[in-house]
XYZ file of C-alpha atoms in Angstrom:
535
model
C -20.724 25.904 5.137
C -17.984 28.342 6.122
C -19.016 31.320 8.197
C -18.607 34.858 6.887
C -15.249 36.365 7.806
C -15.166 39.585 9.889
C -13.547 41.500 7.011
C -16.204 40.375 4.537
C -19.028 41.198 6.963
C -17.550 44.619 7.648
C -17.235 45.351 3.939
C -20.877 44.341 3.386
C -22.068 46.554 6.236
C -19.975 49.423 4.972
C -21.345 49.085 1.448
C -24.921 49.028 2.762
C -24.267 52.071 4.974
C -22.823 54.045 2.027
C -25.786 53.070 -0.171
C -28.226 54.141 2.543
C -26.450 57.448 3.083
C -26.427 58.141 -0.664
C -30.151 57.470 -0.931
C -30.880 59.694 2.068
C -28.748 62.514 0.640
C -30.470 62.256 -2.748
C -33.904 62.406 -1.115
C -32.966 65.484 0.888
C -31.804 67.219 -2.301
C -34.984 66.264 -4.155
C -37.042 67.443 -1.201
C -35.864 71.012 -1.846
C -37.262 71.017 -5.403
C -40.764 72.565 -5.383
C -42.115 70.144 -7.975
C -40.973 67.105 -5.997
C -41.232 68.371 -2.435
C -44.532 66.586 -1.821
C -43.160 63.268 -3.059
C -39.558 63.338 -1.876
C -39.740 65.138 1.445
C -41.931 66.019 4.370
C -42.282 65.670 8.102
C -42.256 62.238 9.643
C -45.664 63.102 11.063
C -47.151 64.023 7.670
C -49.259 61.181 6.263
C -49.878 63.229 3.116
C -46.432 62.250 1.819
C -47.263 58.537 1.860
C -50.713 59.221 0.406
C -49.215 61.214 -2.457
C -46.635 58.537 -3.229
C -49.344 55.896 -3.242
C -51.424 57.992 -5.638
C -48.483 58.307 -8.031
C -47.956 54.546 -7.778
C -51.632 53.879 -8.596
C -51.385 56.179 -11.610
C -48.305 54.264 -12.800
C -50.252 51.010 -12.466
C -53.147 52.564 -14.374
C -50.975 53.549 -17.343
C -49.081 50.262 -17.226
C -52.330 48.303 -17.376
C -53.264 49.992 -20.653
C -50.281 48.255 -22.225
C -50.107 44.861 -20.492
C -53.501 44.451 -18.792
C -56.006 41.811 -19.878
C -58.357 42.637 -22.760
C -60.934 40.550 -24.572
C -60.442 40.258 -28.346
C -64.027 39.499 -29.274
C -65.740 41.689 -31.867
C -67.979 43.049 -29.135
C -64.951 44.537 -27.373
C -64.698 48.315 -27.636
C -60.915 48.389 -27.424
C -60.399 45.434 -29.759
C -61.898 47.549 -32.563
C -59.712 50.596 -31.949
C -56.083 51.359 -32.730
C -55.233 54.231 -30.375
C -53.739 51.808 -27.818
C -51.535 50.073 -30.381
C -48.378 52.016 -29.430
C -48.724 50.607 -25.910
C -50.034 47.118 -26.627
C -48.418 45.899 -29.833
C -45.163 47.861 -30.085
C -42.189 46.525 -28.151
C -41.239 49.944 -26.756
C -44.755 50.516 -25.433
C -44.991 47.045 -23.890
C -41.604 47.446 -22.188
C -42.548 50.888 -20.853
C -45.888 49.673 -19.501
C -44.287 46.588 -17.951
C -41.773 48.745 -16.102
C -44.519 51.146 -14.979
C -46.653 48.281 -13.686
C -43.781 46.629 -11.810
C -42.361 49.845 -10.347
C -45.792 51.230 -9.551
C -46.772 48.078 -7.689
C -43.610 48.138 -5.592
C -43.890 51.892 -4.983
C -47.436 51.337 -3.745
C -46.028 48.736 -1.338
C -43.514 51.274 -0.062
C -46.214 53.937 0.377
C -48.249 51.390 2.337
C -45.321 50.579 4.622
C -44.562 54.259 5.218
C -48.195 54.956 6.011
C -48.094 52.093 8.494
C -45.049 53.558 10.195
C -47.037 56.753 10.634
C -50.415 55.130 11.243
C -49.735 51.737 12.798
C -50.146 50.870 16.482
C -46.968 52.880 17.228
C -47.613 55.535 14.585
C -49.323 58.881 14.428
C -51.919 58.693 11.664
C -55.604 58.460 12.374
C -58.078 55.901 11.110
C -59.405 58.649 8.840
C -55.971 58.988 7.209
C -55.799 55.254 6.495
C -59.331 55.324 5.074
C -58.357 58.265 2.889
C -55.404 56.253 1.620
C -57.694 53.386 0.621
C -60.043 55.740 -1.236
C -57.266 57.779 -2.862
C -55.283 54.769 -4.038
C -58.413 52.976 -5.219
C -59.603 55.799 -7.485
C -57.038 55.289 -10.321
C -57.331 51.494 -10.017
C -60.990 51.730 -11.003
C -59.881 52.794 -14.489
C -57.290 50.076 -15.085
C -57.649 47.235 -17.520
C -57.821 44.010 -15.456
C -54.405 43.165 -14.011
C -53.257 40.495 -11.547
C -56.142 38.311 -12.744
C -58.582 37.876 -15.609
C -61.227 36.068 -13.584
C -63.663 38.863 -14.401
C -63.916 37.473 -17.939
C -64.788 34.079 -16.444
C -67.555 35.835 -14.511
C -68.896 37.140 -17.813
C -68.551 33.691 -19.398
C -70.545 32.090 -16.606
C -73.159 34.827 -16.935
C -73.343 33.965 -20.626
C -73.856 30.302 -19.726
C -76.729 31.272 -17.460
C -78.190 33.513 -20.170
C -78.057 30.533 -22.546
C -80.065 28.427 -20.108
C -77.103 26.299 -18.993
C -75.975 25.597 -15.440
C -72.370 26.704 -14.709
C -72.235 23.822 -12.234
C -72.790 21.232 -14.973
C -71.531 23.011 -18.111
C -68.272 24.709 -18.968
C -67.339 28.029 -20.505
C -65.499 26.118 -23.231
C -68.882 24.961 -24.560
C -69.636 28.533 -25.655
C -68.645 29.565 -29.184
C -65.813 32.109 -29.171
C -65.229 31.725 -25.430
C -61.447 32.182 -25.663
C -61.730 35.531 -27.435
C -63.943 36.733 -24.595
C -60.954 36.595 -22.271
C -61.582 33.622 -19.967
C -58.558 31.779 -18.615
C -58.337 28.324 -20.181
C -57.473 26.942 -16.706
C -61.099 27.470 -15.658
C -62.740 26.882 -19.024
C -63.614 23.267 -18.201
C -64.234 23.543 -14.468
C -67.464 23.819 -12.526
C -68.169 27.305 -11.209
C -66.920 27.839 -7.643
C -69.431 30.649 -7.052
C -72.787 30.677 -5.324
C -76.193 31.077 -6.964
C -76.598 34.752 -6.037
C -73.375 35.724 -7.775
C -74.161 33.633 -10.844
C -77.582 35.246 -11.027
C -75.876 38.649 -10.856
C -73.412 37.567 -13.568
C -76.338 36.657 -15.793
C -77.827 40.093 -15.190
C -74.527 41.791 -16.045
C -74.244 39.839 -19.292
C -77.831 40.709 -20.210
C -77.494 44.423 -19.391
C -74.179 44.840 -21.212
C -75.106 42.756 -24.231
C -71.862 40.841 -23.770
C -69.644 43.931 -24.203
C -66.659 42.924 -22.033
C -65.528 46.422 -21.036
C -68.992 47.315 -19.765
C -69.092 44.053 -17.819
C -65.707 44.818 -16.263
C -66.982 48.217 -15.105
C -70.061 46.727 -13.410
C -68.138 43.906 -11.754
C -65.522 46.404 -10.572
C -68.217 48.550 -8.975
C -69.417 45.360 -7.281
C -65.887 44.707 -5.995
C -65.432 48.293 -4.802
C -68.729 47.987 -2.939
C -67.194 45.011 -1.131
C -64.095 47.049 -0.275
C -66.279 49.808 1.169
C -68.230 47.248 3.203
C -64.926 45.913 4.588
C -63.875 49.491 5.314
C -67.054 49.977 7.342
C -67.179 46.681 9.216
C -63.541 45.862 9.990
C -62.603 48.806 12.251
C -65.844 48.493 14.217
C -65.353 44.756 14.652
C -61.731 45.313 15.691
C -62.774 47.835 18.340
C -65.370 45.430 19.708
C -62.807 42.641 19.977
C -60.143 44.853 21.541
C -57.827 45.075 18.539
C -56.493 48.301 17.017
C -58.915 49.579 14.375
C -56.349 51.690 12.512
C -53.833 48.867 12.363
C -56.466 46.357 11.245
C -57.595 48.548 8.339
C -54.039 49.404 7.364
C -52.613 45.885 7.459
C -55.593 44.464 5.543
C -57.534 46.871 3.325
C -54.858 49.487 2.576
C -52.503 46.618 1.736
C -51.582 46.714 -1.994
C -52.161 42.955 -2.167
C -55.796 43.610 -1.202
C -56.387 46.649 -3.411
C -54.634 45.268 -6.487
C -56.438 41.927 -6.334
C -59.868 43.169 -5.331
C -60.087 46.395 -7.366
C -57.535 46.143 -10.183
C -58.049 42.368 -10.397
C -61.862 42.688 -10.081
C -62.466 39.834 -7.637
C -65.772 39.107 -5.964
C -63.925 38.013 -2.813
C -64.178 41.579 -1.468
C -67.965 41.253 -1.172
C -67.639 37.815 0.396
C -65.173 39.075 3.021
C -67.234 42.212 3.624
C -70.368 40.150 4.195
C -68.550 37.882 6.649
C -67.126 40.781 8.676
C -70.451 42.609 8.663
C -72.232 39.447 9.767
C -70.001 39.068 12.828
C -70.385 42.776 13.593
C -74.181 42.545 13.518
C -74.211 39.455 15.740
C -72.013 41.158 18.329
C -74.361 44.141 18.240
C -77.290 41.855 19.017
C -78.771 41.689 15.497
C -78.541 37.929 15.119
C -80.929 37.509 12.209
C -79.271 40.263 10.179
C -75.816 38.881 10.940
C -76.635 35.343 9.833
C -78.435 36.697 6.772
C -75.341 38.706 5.808
C -73.196 35.565 6.026
C -75.860 33.614 4.110
C -75.544 36.182 1.314
C -71.752 35.790 1.444
C -72.177 32.006 1.107
C -74.362 32.615 -1.954
C -71.436 34.502 -3.468
C -68.636 32.088 -2.515
C -69.720 28.919 -0.683
C -66.425 28.565 1.209
C -67.927 30.909 3.837
C -70.177 28.067 4.997
C -67.329 27.042 7.308
C -67.791 30.315 9.216
C -71.345 29.440 10.307
C -70.431 27.379 13.422
C -68.319 30.255 14.734
C -70.975 32.828 13.929
C -73.261 30.754 16.145
C -70.628 30.687 18.898
C -70.414 34.494 18.736
C -73.998 34.533 20.057
C -72.980 32.627 23.205
C -70.716 32.948 26.196
C -67.311 31.338 26.503
C -68.576 28.470 28.690
C -71.790 27.723 26.783
C -73.043 24.164 27.037
C -73.203 21.856 24.051
C -76.993 22.147 24.133
C -76.813 25.934 23.722
C -74.256 25.535 20.971
C -76.529 23.146 19.108
C -79.364 25.641 19.419
C -77.221 28.455 18.011
C -76.012 26.254 15.175
C -79.540 25.213 14.279
C -80.552 28.870 14.172
C -77.643 29.877 11.915
C -78.225 26.851 9.677
C -81.930 27.668 9.361
C -81.460 31.349 8.469
C -78.473 30.833 6.173
C -80.137 27.767 4.641
C -83.285 29.752 3.913
C -81.225 32.471 2.227
C -79.269 30.061 0.024
C -82.452 28.127 -0.805
C -84.144 31.336 -1.921
C -81.239 32.307 -4.150
C -81.025 28.748 -5.488
C -84.720 28.871 -6.391
C -84.504 32.372 -7.902
C -81.515 31.413 -10.047
C -82.884 27.991 -11.018
C -79.634 26.412 -9.832
C -80.928 25.227 -6.456
C -78.122 23.393 -4.616
C -75.800 22.643 -7.519
C -73.097 24.624 -5.714
C -72.767 21.869 -3.093
C -71.620 19.271 -5.602
C -69.412 21.806 -7.392
C -67.708 22.771 -4.111
C -67.292 19.142 -3.026
C -65.643 18.126 -6.301
C -63.421 21.188 -6.686
C -59.809 20.301 -7.308
C -59.669 19.071 -10.871
C -57.290 21.923 -11.665
C -54.608 21.714 -8.979
C -52.719 24.971 -8.706
C -48.956 25.296 -8.180
C -49.368 27.336 -4.991
C -51.248 24.489 -3.287
C -49.124 21.903 -1.413
C -52.045 19.448 -1.264
C -52.625 19.818 -5.000
C -48.988 19.098 -5.752
C -48.953 16.202 -3.280
C -52.020 14.663 -4.894
C -50.561 14.975 -8.378
C -47.222 13.582 -7.173
C -48.787 10.537 -5.517
C -51.032 10.094 -8.546
C -48.010 10.093 -10.854
C -46.252 7.507 -8.665
C -49.376 5.334 -8.778
C -49.222 5.249 -12.573
C -45.895 3.436 -12.299
C -47.713 0.457 -10.806
C -50.765 0.591 -13.055
C -52.839 3.110 -11.121
C -54.800 6.058 -12.508
C -53.415 9.535 -11.840
C -56.770 11.347 -11.516
C -58.338 8.670 -9.329
C -55.405 8.600 -6.945
C -55.079 12.376 -6.817
C -58.788 12.788 -6.092
C -58.485 10.254 -3.271
C -55.682 12.342 -1.741
C -57.775 15.504 -2.072
C -60.735 13.750 -0.422
C -58.549 12.646 2.504
C -57.378 16.179 3.193
C -60.937 17.499 2.909
C -61.966 15.024 5.587
C -59.079 16.201 7.778
C -60.116 19.811 7.210
C -63.746 19.176 8.189
C -62.626 17.217 11.258
C -60.364 20.066 12.380
C -63.132 22.669 11.953
C -65.576 20.447 13.865
C -63.039 20.046 16.688
C -62.603 23.837 16.909
C -66.359 24.298 17.155
C -67.243 21.616 19.722
C -64.413 22.189 22.194
C -65.649 22.372 25.780
C -64.391 25.943 26.286
C -65.318 28.184 23.390
C -62.385 30.171 22.040
C -62.654 33.639 20.465
C -65.173 32.971 17.655
C -63.661 35.347 15.083
C -60.143 34.071 15.722
C -61.272 30.453 15.528
C -63.166 31.263 12.337
C -59.836 32.503 10.984
C -58.233 29.187 11.981
C -61.062 27.278 10.291
C -60.795 29.191 7.018
C -57.002 28.843 7.163
C -57.444 25.066 7.283
C -59.937 25.276 4.409
C -57.360 27.180 2.327
C -54.189 25.291 3.244
C -55.718 21.810 2.919
C -57.399 22.524 -0.429
C -55.938 21.361 -3.762
C -56.250 24.890 -5.167
C -54.784 28.025 -3.551
C -54.697 31.455 -5.133
C -52.652 34.296 -3.566
C -55.746 36.370 -2.784
C -57.210 33.540 -0.704
C -54.981 34.838 2.099
C -57.120 37.968 2.061
C -60.044 35.921 3.407
C -58.003 35.214 6.534
C -56.015 38.322 7.429
C -59.041 40.564 8.231
C -60.259 38.017 10.785
C -56.843 37.723 12.417
C -56.373 41.522 12.421
C -59.817 42.073 13.949
C -58.953 39.661 16.764
C -55.619 41.072 17.926
C -52.596 43.178 16.984
C -49.644 41.088 15.876
C -46.031 42.180 16.129
C -42.523 40.929 15.589
C -41.663 38.187 13.131
C -45.230 37.492 12.022
C -45.869 41.018 10.790
C -42.467 41.235 9.123
C -43.291 37.993 7.335
C -46.678 39.411 6.252
C -45.064 42.597 4.921
C -42.595 40.583 2.889
C -45.138 37.992 1.750
C -47.543 40.727 0.627
C -44.871 42.381 -1.511
C -43.659 39.087 -2.946
C -47.210 38.065 -3.913
C -47.786 41.468 -5.518
C -44.646 40.949 -7.583
C -45.708 37.396 -8.461
C -49.016 38.808 -9.686
C -47.228 41.295 -11.916
C -44.927 38.674 -13.423
C -47.552 35.956 -13.819
C -50.379 38.058 -15.230
C -48.901 40.367 -17.884
C -50.738 40.131 -21.204
C -48.801 40.806 -24.424
C -49.348 40.269 -28.133
C -48.405 36.850 -29.491
C -45.473 38.181 -31.498
C -43.838 39.685 -28.391
C -41.751 37.304 -26.294
C -43.764 36.777 -23.110
C -40.855 35.161 -21.284
C -38.632 38.202 -21.797
C -41.400 40.533 -20.649
C -41.875 38.488 -17.500
C -38.132 38.454 -16.840
C -38.100 42.237 -17.212
C -41.032 42.677 -14.828
C -39.463 40.307 -12.314
C -36.037 41.953 -12.476
C -37.389 45.486 -12.079
C -39.749 44.529 -9.284
C -37.208 42.374 -7.475
C -34.611 45.158 -7.513
C -37.077 47.609 -5.994
C -38.235 44.988 -3.476
C -34.627 44.399 -2.399
C -34.162 48.152 -2.087
C -37.214 48.434 0.200
C -36.086 45.573 2.427
C -32.314 46.121 2.620
C -31.334 49.651 1.595
C -34.161 52.150 2.012
C -33.251 54.181 5.129
C -36.901 54.328 6.179
C -38.452 50.968 5.326
C -35.439 48.697 5.893
C -35.821 49.235 9.651
C -39.133 47.355 9.477
C -37.298 44.198 8.463
C -34.502 44.452 11.044
C -34.499 41.574 13.501
C -34.377 43.852 16.526
C -35.555 47.448 16.357
C -38.673 47.796 14.195
C -40.351 50.709 15.983
C -41.145 53.554 13.551
C -39.318 56.853 14.019
C -41.394 59.679 15.461
C -38.750 62.365 15.666
C -40.212 64.654 12.993
C -37.205 64.251 10.701
C -37.514 65.015 7.016
C -38.627 61.872 5.239
C -40.286 60.750 2.011
């Protein structure tokens, strides 16, 4: 491939410089307008500017969700029986407007997050309190959105309905329920065993019973559950980071204030926030000397999402010194297994599901997801096997089983090494293996891992630039992939619109914006602290 000529490179740099100067000049002009001064100007030391921009972004997402967020169409739905949202949901102009608001708002929230990090990161000026305020301020409007970025909350309700009907979600499917599709569940999970633990399924049954199956009421309760998990993360993560010698402000900013976290956990109503919060709190309690409480917290997290069981060996190691003998390790592991096992047994008994989650977790993978390399590899090898008379599902499942064995072997090796590594960091490695080597990967699975890495140390350079970019890309993917429109509106065109709008703003943030583009430069990525006027 021919290299870029000096004249072409100079023209490109000149064009970028002119675009940057024009943007900066426009912002300075807008900063003099009283109505826009708070959003378009302000001191470099003023975190309120980033907080205000993030609030506006969250409000844009809120309004956008009313037009293209997920809604159930069952007769029990409050909004399905009303017409006041029709201009936004069934008219092309309303759908287009809401799509643009959702895409722009999501990218603007990413920019506000980056700017807050420049002021509040390890080289910044903001306090931990300012980052916490950002989380709370940006979360408030998201609590009123229709579900966006995911409709798993309707699957939660469907599994609660299964439980209410006396059926086990580990052995029966949502598709066995009459009218299940109108209740909003994704057909991808309609014939899959539940991946959740008995405590969460028992809670889902309670939500279905209390709400009478009204989907909007169920969404509200599950969202409060998710926000509780966010608050638990907000409590545990900075304290754990301080104990481990990391930067508490940076850890909270890079993880919890991250739009990928807030949009998936709050707007997307995922129970992962409680799982992650329980895991972080468990480690915090163990390091504070409350071993029983710490293991119990992780046992509760396992009863919400069983994947956390892989954290137990490292929770046991957190009770020991770096050079603990294998005998002491075995003692710690027996203790964690006994306490966590007692907790999961109790919830299994109380729910009537006992240990059905073990089989469901072991056989997960029937719905390989396009983000998962192992899932695609299994399907690819399975397809090749059909050319010589093999069975696709049998071959694919054999591939999945092989990688699960490799994953368990890797986690066991991490745990039994002669010299114990940092337990939280090695727990992050273990869960990373559990995610990467699984046949199903969802974007928010990364949010299980990042808090553990951030609590262990402060990262810099290429890794953080990659995380900034990956976070924004996954936010945009969520917007494009999860818009919900009426059947007579062309979904493909709506997705193209969302992608184009979001991608243009993403490119602006990375390449043109005079403030955020410096974060993605290969050399100087230290935030400015000169007090210059800045949005």
